[in-house]
Short mmCIF file of C-alpha atoms in Angstrom, two decimals:
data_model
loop_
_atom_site.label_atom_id
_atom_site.label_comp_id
_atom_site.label_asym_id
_atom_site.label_seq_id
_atom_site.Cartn_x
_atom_site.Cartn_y
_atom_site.Cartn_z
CA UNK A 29 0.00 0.00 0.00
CA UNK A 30 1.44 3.36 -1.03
CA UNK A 31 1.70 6.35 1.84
CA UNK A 32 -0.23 9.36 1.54
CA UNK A 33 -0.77 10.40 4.92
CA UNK A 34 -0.19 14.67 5.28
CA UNK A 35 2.07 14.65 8.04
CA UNK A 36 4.12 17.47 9.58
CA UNK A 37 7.35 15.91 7.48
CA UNK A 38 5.93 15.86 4.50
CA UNK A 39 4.58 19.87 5.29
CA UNK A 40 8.44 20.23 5.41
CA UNK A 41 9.23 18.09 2.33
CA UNK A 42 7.05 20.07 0.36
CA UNK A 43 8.82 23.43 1.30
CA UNK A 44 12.28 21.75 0.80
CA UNK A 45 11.07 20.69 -2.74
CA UNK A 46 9.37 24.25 -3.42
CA UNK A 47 12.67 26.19 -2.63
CA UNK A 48 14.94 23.18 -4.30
CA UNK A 49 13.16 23.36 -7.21
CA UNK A 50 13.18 27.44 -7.46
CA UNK A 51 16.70 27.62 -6.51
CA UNK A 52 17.86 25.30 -9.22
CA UNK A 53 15.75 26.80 -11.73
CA UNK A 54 17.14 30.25 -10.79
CA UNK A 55 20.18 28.81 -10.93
CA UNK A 56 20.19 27.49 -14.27
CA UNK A 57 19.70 31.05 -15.53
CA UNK A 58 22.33 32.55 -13.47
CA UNK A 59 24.66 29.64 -14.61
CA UNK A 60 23.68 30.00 -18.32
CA UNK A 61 24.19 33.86 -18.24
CA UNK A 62 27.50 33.29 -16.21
CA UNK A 63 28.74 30.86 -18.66
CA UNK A 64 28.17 33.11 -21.47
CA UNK A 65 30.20 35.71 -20.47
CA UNK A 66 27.15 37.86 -18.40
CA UNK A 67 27.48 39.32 -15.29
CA UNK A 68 24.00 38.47 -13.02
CA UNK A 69 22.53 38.23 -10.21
CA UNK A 70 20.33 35.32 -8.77
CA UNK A 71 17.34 35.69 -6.09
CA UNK A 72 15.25 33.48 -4.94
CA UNK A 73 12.36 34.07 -8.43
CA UNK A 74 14.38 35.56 -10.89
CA UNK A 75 17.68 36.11 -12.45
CA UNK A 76 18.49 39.60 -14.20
CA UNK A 77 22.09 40.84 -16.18
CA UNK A 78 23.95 43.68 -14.32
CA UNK A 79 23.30 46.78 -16.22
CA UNK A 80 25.22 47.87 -19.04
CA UNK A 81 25.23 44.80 -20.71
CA UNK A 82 25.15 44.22 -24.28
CA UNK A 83 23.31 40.87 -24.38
CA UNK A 84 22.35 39.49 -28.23
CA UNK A 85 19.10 38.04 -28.60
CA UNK A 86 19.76 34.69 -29.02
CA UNK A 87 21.95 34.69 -25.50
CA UNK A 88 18.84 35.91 -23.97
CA UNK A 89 16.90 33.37 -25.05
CA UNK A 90 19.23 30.33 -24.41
CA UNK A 91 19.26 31.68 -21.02
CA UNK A 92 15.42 32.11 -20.77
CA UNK A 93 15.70 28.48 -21.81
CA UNK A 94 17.97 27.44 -18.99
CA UNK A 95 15.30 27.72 -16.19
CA UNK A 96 12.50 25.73 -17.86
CA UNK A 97 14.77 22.52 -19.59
CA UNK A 98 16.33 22.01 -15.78
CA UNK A 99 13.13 22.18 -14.52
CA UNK A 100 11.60 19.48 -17.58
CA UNK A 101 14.46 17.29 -17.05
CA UNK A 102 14.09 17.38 -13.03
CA UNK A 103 10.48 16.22 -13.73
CA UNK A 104 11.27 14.18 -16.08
CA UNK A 105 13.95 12.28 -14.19
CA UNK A 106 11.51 12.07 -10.75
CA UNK A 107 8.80 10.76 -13.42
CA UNK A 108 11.29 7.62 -14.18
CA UNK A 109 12.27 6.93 -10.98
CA UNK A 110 8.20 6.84 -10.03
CA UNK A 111 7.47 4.49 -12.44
CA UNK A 112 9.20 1.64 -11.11
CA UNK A 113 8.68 3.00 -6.89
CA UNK A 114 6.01 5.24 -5.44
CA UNK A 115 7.98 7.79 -3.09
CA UNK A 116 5.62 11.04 -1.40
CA UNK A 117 9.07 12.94 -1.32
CA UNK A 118 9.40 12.32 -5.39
CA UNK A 119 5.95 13.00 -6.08
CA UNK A 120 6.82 16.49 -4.69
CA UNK A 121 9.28 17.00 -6.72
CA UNK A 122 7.44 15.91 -9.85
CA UNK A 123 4.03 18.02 -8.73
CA UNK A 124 6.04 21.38 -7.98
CA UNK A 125 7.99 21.51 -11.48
CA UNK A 126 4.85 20.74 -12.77
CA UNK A 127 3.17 23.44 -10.83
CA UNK A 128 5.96 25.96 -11.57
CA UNK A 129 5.86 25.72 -15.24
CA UNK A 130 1.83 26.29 -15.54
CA UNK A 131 2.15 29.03 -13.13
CA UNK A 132 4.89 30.54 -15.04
CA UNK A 133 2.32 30.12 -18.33
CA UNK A 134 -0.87 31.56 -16.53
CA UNK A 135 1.42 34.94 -15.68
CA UNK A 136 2.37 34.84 -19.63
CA UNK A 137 -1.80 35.40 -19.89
CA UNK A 138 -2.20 37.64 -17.17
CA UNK A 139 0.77 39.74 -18.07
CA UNK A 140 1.75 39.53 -21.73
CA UNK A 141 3.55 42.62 -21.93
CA UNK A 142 6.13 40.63 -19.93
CA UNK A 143 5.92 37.53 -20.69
CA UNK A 144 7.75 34.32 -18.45
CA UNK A 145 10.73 32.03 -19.74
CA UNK A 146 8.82 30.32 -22.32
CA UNK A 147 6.89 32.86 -23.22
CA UNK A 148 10.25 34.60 -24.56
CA UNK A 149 11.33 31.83 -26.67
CA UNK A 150 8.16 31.17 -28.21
CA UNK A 151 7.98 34.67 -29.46
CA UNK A 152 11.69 34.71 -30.64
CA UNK A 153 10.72 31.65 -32.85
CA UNK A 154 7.57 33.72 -33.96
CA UNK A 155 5.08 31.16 -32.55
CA UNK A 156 2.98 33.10 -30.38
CA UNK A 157 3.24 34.04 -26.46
CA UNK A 158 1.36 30.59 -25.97
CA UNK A 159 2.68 27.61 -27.89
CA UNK A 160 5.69 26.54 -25.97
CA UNK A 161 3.93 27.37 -22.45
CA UNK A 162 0.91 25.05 -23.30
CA UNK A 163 3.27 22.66 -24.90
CA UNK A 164 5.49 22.34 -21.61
CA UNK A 165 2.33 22.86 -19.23
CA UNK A 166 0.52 20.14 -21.18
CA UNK A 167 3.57 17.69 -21.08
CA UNK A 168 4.10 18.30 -17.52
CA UNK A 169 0.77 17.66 -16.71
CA UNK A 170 0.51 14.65 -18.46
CA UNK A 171 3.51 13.09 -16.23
CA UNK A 172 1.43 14.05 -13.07
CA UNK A 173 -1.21 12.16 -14.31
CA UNK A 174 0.25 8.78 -15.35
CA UNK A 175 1.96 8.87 -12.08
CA UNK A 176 -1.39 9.57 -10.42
CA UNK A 177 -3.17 7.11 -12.58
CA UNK A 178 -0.70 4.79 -11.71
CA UNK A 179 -0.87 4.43 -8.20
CA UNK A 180 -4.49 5.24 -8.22
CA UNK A 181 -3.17 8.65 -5.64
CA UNK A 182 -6.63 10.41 -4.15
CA UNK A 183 -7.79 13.10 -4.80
CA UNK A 184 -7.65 14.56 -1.47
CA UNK A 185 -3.89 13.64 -1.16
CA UNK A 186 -3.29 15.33 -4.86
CA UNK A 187 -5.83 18.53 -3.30
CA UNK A 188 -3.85 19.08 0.33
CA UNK A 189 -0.31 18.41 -2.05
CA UNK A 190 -1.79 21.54 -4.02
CA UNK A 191 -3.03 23.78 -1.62
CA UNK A 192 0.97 22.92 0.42
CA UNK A 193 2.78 24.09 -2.34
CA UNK A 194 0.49 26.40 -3.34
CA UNK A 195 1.02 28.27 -0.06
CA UNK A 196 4.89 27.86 -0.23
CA UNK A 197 5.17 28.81 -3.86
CA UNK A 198 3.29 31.99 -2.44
CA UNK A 199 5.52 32.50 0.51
CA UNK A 200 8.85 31.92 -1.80
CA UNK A 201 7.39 34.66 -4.70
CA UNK A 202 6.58 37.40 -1.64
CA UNK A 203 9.50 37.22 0.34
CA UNK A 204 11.57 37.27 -3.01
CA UNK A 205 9.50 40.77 -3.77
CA UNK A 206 9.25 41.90 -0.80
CA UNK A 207 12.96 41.30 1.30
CA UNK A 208 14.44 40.91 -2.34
CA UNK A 209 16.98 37.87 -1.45
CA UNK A 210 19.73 37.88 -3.76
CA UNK A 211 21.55 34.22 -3.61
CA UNK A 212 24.70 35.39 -6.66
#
């Protein structure tokens, strides 16, 4: 029988995989930008180039990239290693990048005038603010959901894993705005 009991570790699992999965995100930015010869900074939602940088088009779009691949291939590799075992502390990991990626694409539709990771490199390839959100939403989604299907997980497990994350993912994007915690 697989565990999925709420209890106070898993509360604390989830935050560990909310901030894990933000920080190497972030990270794959800053890294990207680094390693193409761009001086940034990392916090805790977002990376930006110091100012004064002349940064080509297609370096800011590899780098937009960055954040989004890391965070396919974390889901994807949490995905495999659920097939074979059922593991609360993977399904985390698996829900949240998930999660991240269609909250990322929602913000593309609630602010297009600024649109998220994805949302950059589908307009550089002239597709439309959309495609490659839904595309990576959709895929991510559909991981969740054999994994679910799977091991038959219940809805209220899935529903308190939601509202968990939900409320850390919160608590990570406010404290980023509002103490502005630069990591690099």
């Amino acid at each position: 029988m697989k565990d999925t009991n709420i209890t106070f570790k898993y509360i604390i699992t989830a935050f560990l995989a909310v901030l894990g999965t933000w920080i190497i995100h972030e990270f794959a930015h800053w890294a990207t930008a680094e390693l193409l010869g761009y001086n940034s900074r990392m916090s805790l939602n977002s990376t930006n180039y110091i100012k004064g940088q002349n940064v080509t088009d297609w370096h800011r779009q590899l780098v937009s990239a960055a954040g989004p691949i890391i965070t396919i291939i974390q889901v994807v590799i949490v995905f495999l290693l659920l097939k074979k075992n059922w593991s609360k502390s993977l399904y985390l990991l698996l829900f949240v990048g998930f999660y991240m990626r269609l909250l990322a694409s929602i913000m593309n539709v609630v602010n297009p005038t600024s649109p998220n990771d994805e949302g950059r490199v589908s307009e550089y390839f002239g597709i439309g603010l959309y495609t490659i959100p839904i595309i990576v939403s959709a895929f991510l989604f559909y991981l969740v959901f054999k994994i679910s299907k799977q091991y038959q997980i219940p809805k209220k497990f899935q529903l308190a894993t939601y509202l968990i994350v939900t409320v850390f993912i919160a608590i990570l994007i406010l404290s980023d705005q509002y103490f502005k915690i630069r990591i690099l």
